[in-house]
Amino acid sequence: MEIIKPLIQYLAVIILSPLLLGLINRVKAKFAGRRGQPLLQLYFDLYKLSYKTPVYSRTTTWLFRAGPVIGLSAILCALAALPFAGRPGFLAFDGDFIFLIYLLGLGRFFTVLAALDTGSSFEGMGASREVQFAVFSEPAFFLALAALSKATGKLSLSGMFLALEPASWQAAAPALLLLTAALFIILLAENSRVPVDDPNTHLELTMIHEVMVLDHSGPDLAYILYGAALKLWFFGALIASAVLPRHSGSWLYDGAAFLGMMAVIAAAIGTVESVMARLRMIKVQYLLMGALVFSILALLFQTGR
Amino acid sequence: MSIPLVPLENIPFLPMEEFTRTVTGKLRSGGRAAVFFAMPEAGAFRLVMAIAFDLEGRLEFLSTAAAGSFPSLTPELPQLHLFEREIYELTGLKPEGHPWLKPVRFTGAAARPGVAEFFRVHGSEVHEVAVGPVHAGVIEPGHFRFQCYGEKVFQLEIALGYQHRGVERRLAAGPDARGIHYAETLAGDTTAGHAWAYCETIETLCGAAVPARAQVLRAIMLELERLANHTGDLGALSGDVAYLPTASFCGRLRGDFLNMTALICGNRFGRNMFRPGGVNFDLDAALAKELKARLDAAFRDAENAVALLWETNSVVDRFDATGLLLADAARGLGLVGPVARACGIPLDTRRNFPFGPYHDFTLSASGRGDVYARAYVRWAEMQKSAQLVDAWLDALPGGPVAAECGPLRPGSAAMSLIEGWRGQICHAAVTDDAGRFRYYKVVDPSFRNWVGLAMALRNGEISDFPLCNKSFNLSYCGHDL
């Protein structure tokens, strides 16, 4: 029985992730006075892409094909260690948060290599931007999780969120607030959302993440899109777990509350995207530095206690 | 005041040396070359230039004879760079000393658009980014070559010509019944502007007096075209910075203005409204009332949608100081339209060379030449256009809507200047002894302004290019003709 529930949770994540993007798009459409695309659009897209024949440029090597596969595998692995509604993921172990960060780093590294492999100037530019912004968002992410670890005294991500109680918010509100804010900024940056990137633009010169995957097609592109949806879930779940510390003990009730929180986060992302413009590329780093500073402060508050 | 007919023999015909000296002097003291072309004459060519003194509202014509080559004035007067390249491409007359002599539109059987030398910056860390001619969006083809250092753009070179249709040459075969339709589609979104310029050229040549009612109806079409396009531009600018509300509203409102155009003449782009001598469709009182109601509603919505732009800090921050174009550069390159006015250059054909019903037109030209200024100038012009249309609909002059056009006067030159929504449109025609066109020349504002975009990108960020491009929003086929 103890293996079944984590598996069901994992399955739920794998199935529900693409729905988050549908929700975001729906919120944006409401703001714009449009009807919007179907909630399940990404599922349709993934299905369509899955049976298409990919096209590979003669200038690319195995790296180009490996990028999407490794990217998807890395995030699938990471999700296995992620707690769900306060329940540990089945891959949880002490120190797993460092492992997770490296898994995401590995996915990014291969996405960047695959982009560089095409030799296209657009993709090179995107790779350069991706890496430049990762320089700020990775340490911010690392320190945010370190602060959380310090606040809860646990070394595994599942342990941290399990130990997180309403009382922790009373005891360490500034630190938790700061790290939640940092996580939200990192979520926007890592998932190429406004104000860092614009997921809807068709203008290659302004893209960060999207431009790196321009040459992928067919199932490879499906892996990338699906991987992106999973990554959004990953960061959303961290925030949802941080702001929902109360656990009733009922698996169904906690699960429903958690899913509801994920929907709220999707709506929040959609709202941010609807009410503000994108940042100028050179100012993105200031936003990410803000996230880094939040994380550092959160860690400092906890260390001083 | 439209520009009077000029008998060909009245155009000063100077020796080359004097022509060069005079042109240099005049263009340096407040003149701007409105048009410069080479017309075949007696086995050689005649170079003709019209110089517009914008502040005084005065035009001067000069000409000289040339065969084989002529001294390039571009090193002294950068505003002539594209005119000289065009002359070289069309006639083979070589402007000696032109610093960057390459084809403009790649005409001729052997020429392939975009296949030419490009300016290069050397260095191990400099990289080149080539964009187009096939783009991700549904836009016209054009090729952009960036020389970058990281995200910084050292130089942008724009190569166009993919849309060349030979429409100028076809117009020169007229005047005929199809001429007006070619004019209407010279640049698809500037139907009223080019159609008016074409009609006025013909009317000047045949001495027709356009009735007052037709003039006002033409101006209504022109201002509706301006409203629709400026609305679309502000929405597109908003979309480019991922600010959804204004982008969505303006997308709809542009359609509302286009639909008003369709109410008048049955076509959303204003096709078939203009004809030499007047217009094809009249407005009755009921339609005028309907248009007024629609204009009020659409403009009020536009006011709300556009106000969001100036009230949203993230948008202002994105627009501000992006794509700076200095007034000196804009003046030196002879830029026109909202782009020039956003640099503080007080040039608007409606005021400097009034045509149609534009009397006492006042304009405000201010701004520092960034994307913000180009957006704001558009909004200021929309307010002005809405006022004008509103007032005209209240007090339409009576009378007929068209006059007959007789035969063209032989051996004459005529020119018309119209302020289209992108800027000054210039049509010039010369007739032969039989009263047919001997030469026809079109200068779309895009022909002048594309180089301004390249300048605005210098030392800017490559990620700002789409936004800058949208703030200029130039026509490819207006340039390529």
mmCIF file with all atom_site columns, N, CA, C and O in Angstrom, chain A residues 82-107:
data_model
loop_
_atom_site.group_PDB
_atom_site.id
_atom_site.type_symbol
_atom_site.label_atom_id
_atom_site.label_alt_id
_atom_site.label_comp_id
_atom_site.label_asym_id
_atom_site.label_entity_id
_atom_site.label_seq_id
_atom_site.pdbx_PDB_ins_code
_atom_site.Cartn_x
_atom_site.Cartn_y
_atom_site.Cartn_z
_atom_site.occupancy
_atom_site.B_iso_or_equiv
_atom_site.pdbx_formal_charge
_atom_site.auth_seq_id
_atom_site.auth_comp_id
_atom_site.auth_asym_id
_atom_site.auth_atom_id
_atom_site.pdbx_PDB_model_num
ATOM 1   N N  . LEU A 1 82  ? 9.944  14.659 -5.553  1.00 0.00 ? 82  LEU A N  1
ATOM 2   C CA . LEU A 1 82  ? 9.190  15.825 -5.084  1.00 0.00 ? 82  LEU A CA 1
ATOM 3   C C  . LEU A 1 82  ? 8.011  15.378 -4.227  1.00 0.00 ? 82  LEU A C  1
ATOM 4   O O  . LEU A 1 82  ? 7.278  14.473 -4.593  1.00 0.00 ? 82  LEU A O  1
ATOM 5   N N  . PRO A 1 83  ? 7.826  16.023 -3.055  1.00 0.00 ? 83  PRO A N  1
ATOM 6   C CA . PRO A 1 83  ? 6.654  15.664 -2.247  1.00 0.00 ? 83  PRO A CA 1
ATOM 7   C C  . PRO A 1 83  ? 5.375  16.151 -2.922  1.00 0.00 ? 83  PRO A C  1
ATOM 8   O O  . PRO A 1 83  ? 5.401  17.097 -3.699  1.00 0.00 ? 83  PRO A O  1
ATOM 9   N N  . PHE A 1 84  ? 4.283  15.458 -2.606  1.00 0.00 ? 84  PHE A N  1
ATOM 10  C CA . PHE A 1 84  ? 2.995  15.806 -3.188  1.00 0.00 ? 84  PHE A CA 1
ATOM 11  C C  . PHE A 1 84  ? 2.015  15.942 -2.044  1.00 0.00 ? 84  PHE A C  1
ATOM 12  O O  . PHE A 1 84  ? 1.793  14.979 -1.308  1.00 0.00 ? 84  PHE A O  1
ATOM 13  N N  . ALA A 1 85  ? 1.463  17.101 -1.856  1.00 0.00 ? 85  ALA A N  1
ATOM 14  C CA . ALA A 1 85  ? 0.492  17.336 -0.784  1.00 0.00 ? 85  ALA A CA 1
ATOM 15  C C  . ALA A 1 85  ? 1.012  16.868 0.567   1.00 0.00 ? 85  ALA A C  1
ATOM 16  O O  . ALA A 1 85  ? 0.308  16.229 1.329   1.00 0.00 ? 85  ALA A O  1
ATOM 17  N N  . GLY A 1 86  ? 2.289  17.162 0.800   1.00 0.00 ? 86  GLY A N  1
ATOM 18  C CA . GLY A 1 86  ? 2.857  16.792 2.102   1.00 0.00 ? 86  GLY A CA 1
ATOM 19  C C  . GLY A 1 86  ? 3.293  15.352 2.217   1.00 0.00 ? 86  GLY A C  1
ATOM 20  O O  . GLY A 1 86  ? 3.793  14.923 3.248   1.00 0.00 ? 86  GLY A O  1
ATOM 21  N N  . ARG A 1 87  ? 3.087  14.569 1.158   1.00 0.00 ? 87  ARG A N  1
ATOM 22  C CA . ARG A 1 87  ? 3.527  13.171 1.180   1.00 0.00 ? 87  ARG A CA 1
ATOM 23  C C  . ARG A 1 87  ? 4.867  13.076 0.450   1.00 0.00 ? 87  ARG A C  1
ATOM 24  O O  . ARG A 1 87  ? 5.044  13.754 -0.562  1.00 0.00 ? 87  ARG A O  1
ATOM 25  N N  . PRO A 1 88  ? 5.755  12.244 0.963   1.00 0.00 ? 88  PRO A N  1
ATOM 26  C CA . PRO A 1 88  ? 7.053  12.138 0.291   1.00 0.00 ? 88  PRO A CA 1
ATOM 27  C C  . PRO A 1 88  ? 6.939  11.509 -1.099  1.00 0.00 ? 88  PRO A C  1
ATOM 28  O O  . PRO A 1 88  ? 6.051  10.688 -1.344  1.00 0.00 ? 88  PRO A O  1
ATOM 29  N N  . GLY A 1 89  ? 7.791  11.934 -1.991  1.00 0.00 ? 89  GLY A N  1
ATOM 30  C CA . GLY A 1 89  ? 7.900  11.280 -3.282  1.00 0.00 ? 89  GLY A CA 1
ATOM 31  C C  . GLY A 1 89  ? 8.627  9.959  -3.083  1.00 0.00 ? 89  GLY A C  1
ATOM 32  O O  . GLY A 1 89  ? 9.299  9.761  -2.069  1.00 0.00 ? 89  GLY A O  1
ATOM 33  N N  . PHE A 1 90  ? 8.515  9.034  -4.030  1.00 0.00 ? 90  PHE A N  1
ATOM 34  C CA . PHE A 1 90  ? 9.075  7.695  -3.740  1.00 0.00 ? 90  PHE A CA 1
ATOM 35  C C  . PHE A 1 90  ? 10.583 7.629  -3.893  1.00 0.00 ? 90  PHE A C  1
ATOM 36  O O  . PHE A 1 90  ? 11.197 6.672  -3.546  1.00 0.00 ? 90  PHE A O  1
ATOM 37  N N  . LEU A 1 91  ? 11.187 8.713  -4.446  1.00 0.00 ? 91  LEU A N  1
ATOM 38  C CA . LEU A 1 91  ? 12.636 8.693  -4.584  1.00 0.00 ? 91  LEU A CA 1
ATOM 39  C C  . LEU A 1 91  ? 13.326 9.497  -3.487  1.00 0.00 ? 91  LEU A C  1
ATOM 40  O O  . LEU A 1 91  ? 14.510 9.760  -3.565  1.00 0.00 ? 91  LEU A O  1
ATOM 41  N N  . ALA A 1 92  ? 12.525 9.938  -2.470  1.00 0.00 ? 92  ALA A N  1
ATOM 42  C CA . ALA A 1 92  ? 13.072 10.874 -1.488  1.00 0.00 ? 92  ALA A CA 1
ATOM 43  C C  . ALA A 1 92  ? 14.223 10.268 -0.693  1.00 0.00 ? 92  ALA A C  1
ATOM 44  O O  . ALA A 1 92  ? 14.197 9.100  -0.320  1.00 0.00 ? 92  ALA A O  1
ATOM 45  N N  . PHE A 1 93  ? 15.272 11.055 -0.479  1.00 0.00 ? 93  PHE A N  1
ATOM 46  C CA . PHE A 1 93  ? 16.377 10.623 0.393   1.00 0.00 ? 93  PHE A CA 1
ATOM 47  C C  . PHE A 1 93  ? 17.050 11.871 0.949   1.00 0.00 ? 93  PHE A C  1
ATOM 48  O O  . PHE A 1 93  ? 16.811 12.982 0.452   1.00 0.00 ? 93  PHE A O  1
ATOM 49  N N  . ASP A 1 94  ? 17.836 11.704 1.992   1.00 0.00 ? 94  ASP A N  1
ATOM 50  C CA . ASP A 1 94  ? 18.504 12.857 2.592   1.00 0.00 ? 94  ASP A CA 1
ATOM 51  C C  . ASP A 1 94  ? 19.444 13.530 1.593   1.00 0.00 ? 94  ASP A C  1
ATOM 52  O O  . ASP A 1 94  ? 20.247 12.862 0.952   1.00 0.00 ? 94  ASP A O  1
ATOM 53  N N  . GLY A 1 95  ? 19.304 14.833 1.480   1.00 0.00 ? 95  GLY A N  1
ATOM 54  C CA . GLY A 1 95  ? 20.164 15.564 0.539   1.00 0.00 ? 95  GLY A CA 1
ATOM 55  C C  . GLY A 1 95  ? 19.621 15.558 -0.862  1.00 0.00 ? 95  GLY A C  1
ATOM 56  O O  . GLY A 1 95  ? 20.308 15.979 -1.805  1.00 0.00 ? 95  GLY A O  1
ATOM 57  N N  . ASP A 1 96  ? 18.394 15.100 -1.026  1.00 0.00 ? 96  ASP A N  1
ATOM 58  C CA . ASP A 1 96  ? 17.891 14.983 -2.405  1.00 0.00 ? 96  ASP A CA 1
ATOM 59  C C  . ASP A 1 96  ? 17.706 16.354 -3.079  1.00 0.00 ? 96  ASP A C  1
ATOM 60  O O  . ASP A 1 96  ? 17.700 16.442 -4.301  1.00 0.00 ? 96  ASP A O  1
ATOM 61  N N  . PHE A 1 97  ? 17.590 17.419 -2.269  1.00 0.00 ? 97  PHE A N  1
ATOM 62  C CA . PHE A 1 97  ? 17.362 18.712 -2.928  1.00 0.00 ? 97  PHE A CA 1
ATOM 63  C C  . PHE A 1 97  ? 18.571 19.156 -3.739  1.00 0.00 ? 97  PHE A C  1
ATOM 64  O O  . PHE A 1 97  ? 18.456 19.810 -4.754  1.00 0.00 ? 97  PHE A O  1
ATOM 65  N N  . ILE A 1 98  ? 19.758 18.718 -3.279  1.00 0.00 ? 98  ILE A N  1
ATOM 66  C CA . ILE A 1 98  ? 20.959 19.044 -4.065  1.00 0.00 ? 98  ILE A CA 1
ATOM 67  C C  . ILE A 1 98  ? 20.955 18.230 -5.362  1.00 0.00 ? 98  ILE A C  1
ATOM 68  O O  . ILE A 1 98  ? 21.248 18.730 -6.444  1.00 0.00 ? 98  ILE A O  1
ATOM 69  N N  . PHE A 1 99  ? 20.538 16.987 -5.209  1.00 0.00 ? 99  PHE A N  1
ATOM 70  C CA . PHE A 1 99  ? 20.425 16.112 -6.382  1.00 0.00 ? 99  PHE A CA 1
ATOM 71  C C  . PHE A 1 99  ? 19.452 16.713 -7.403  1.00 0.00 ? 99  PHE A C  1
ATOM 72  O O  . PHE A 1 99  ? 19.714 16.742 -8.602  1.00 0.00 ? 99  PHE A O  1
ATOM 73  N N  . LEU A 1 100 ? 18.331 17.234 -6.901  1.00 0.00 ? 100 LEU A N  1
ATOM 74  C CA . LEU A 1 100 ? 17.319 17.809 -7.783  1.00 0.00 ? 100 LEU A CA 1
ATOM 75  C C  . LEU A 1 100 ? 17.876 18.993 -8.572  1.00 0.00 ? 100 LEU A C  1
ATOM 76  O O  . LEU A 1 100 ? 17.659 19.122 -9.777  1.00 0.00 ? 100 LEU A O  1
ATOM 77  N N  . ILE A 1 101 ? 18.597 19.843 -7.845  1.00 0.00 ? 101 ILE A N  1
ATOM 78  C CA . ILE A 1 101 ? 19.142 21.030 -8.508  1.00 0.00 ? 101 ILE A CA 1
ATOM 79  C C  . ILE A 1 101 ? 20.101 20.609 -9.625  1.00 0.00 ? 101 ILE A C  1
ATOM 80  O O  . ILE A 1 101 ? 20.114 21.178 -10.711 1.00 0.00 ? 101 ILE A O  1
ATOM 81  N N  . TYR A 1 102 ? 20.873 19.573 -9.326  1.00 0.00 ? 102 TYR A N  1
ATOM 82  C CA . TYR A 1 102 ? 21.809 19.109 -10.363 1.00 0.00 ? 102 TYR A CA 1
ATOM 83  C C  . TYR A 1 102 ? 21.085 18.438 -11.520 1.00 0.00 ? 102 TYR A C  1
ATOM 84  O O  . TYR A 1 102 ? 21.508 18.538 -12.665 1.00 0.00 ? 102 TYR A O  1
ATOM 85  N N  . LEU A 1 103 ? 19.987 17.777 -11.205 1.00 0.00 ? 103 LEU A N  1
ATOM 86  C CA . LEU A 1 103 ? 19.199 17.161 -12.286 1.00 0.00 ? 103 LEU A CA 1
ATOM 87  C C  . LEU A 1 103 ? 18.688 18.247 -13.236 1.00 0.00 ? 103 LEU A C  1
ATOM 88  O O  . LEU A 1 103 ? 18.784 18.131 -14.463 1.00 0.00 ? 103 LEU A O  1
ATOM 89  N N  . LEU A 1 104 ? 18.146 19.320 -12.641 1.00 0.00 ? 104 LEU A N  1
ATOM 90  C CA . LEU A 1 104 ? 17.659 20.420 -13.479 1.00 0.00 ? 104 LEU A CA 1
ATOM 91  C C  . LEU A 1 104 ? 18.813 21.031 -14.267 1.00 0.00 ? 104 LEU A C  1
ATOM 92  O O  . LEU A 1 104 ? 18.671 21.383 -15.442 1.00 0.00 ? 104 LEU A O  1
ATOM 93  N N  . GLY A 1 105 ? 19.962 21.132 -13.589 1.00 0.00 ? 105 GLY A N  1
ATOM 94  C CA . GLY A 1 105 ? 21.148 21.668 -14.262 1.00 0.00 ? 105 GLY A CA 1
ATOM 95  C C  . GLY A 1 105 ? 21.555 20.796 -15.439 1.00 0.00 ? 105 GLY A C  1
ATOM 96  O O  . GLY A 1 105 ? 21.912 21.297 -16.513 1.00 0.00 ? 105 GLY A O  1
ATOM 97  N N  . LEU A 1 106 ? 21.453 19.480 -15.235 1.00 0.00 ? 106 LEU A N  1
ATOM 98  C CA . LEU A 1 106 ? 21.812 18.544 -16.304 1.00 0.00 ? 106 LEU A CA 1
ATOM 99  C C  . LEU A 1 106 ? 20.884 18.738 -17.506 1.00 0.00 ? 106 LEU A C  1
ATOM 100 O O  . LEU A 1 106 ? 21.330 18.800 -18.654 1.00 0.00 ? 106 LEU A O  1
ATOM 101 N N  . GLY A 1 107 ? 19.575 18.853 -17.211 1.00 0.00 ? 107 GLY A N  1
ATOM 102 C CA . GLY A 1 107 ? 18.610 19.074 -18.296 1.00 0.00 ? 107 GLY A CA 1
ATOM 103 C C  . GLY A 1 107 ? 18.945 20.339 -19.053 1.00 0.00 ? 107 GLY A C  1
ATOM 104 O O  . GLY A 1 107 ? 18.948 20.363 -20.282 1.00 0.00 ? 107 GLY A O  1
#
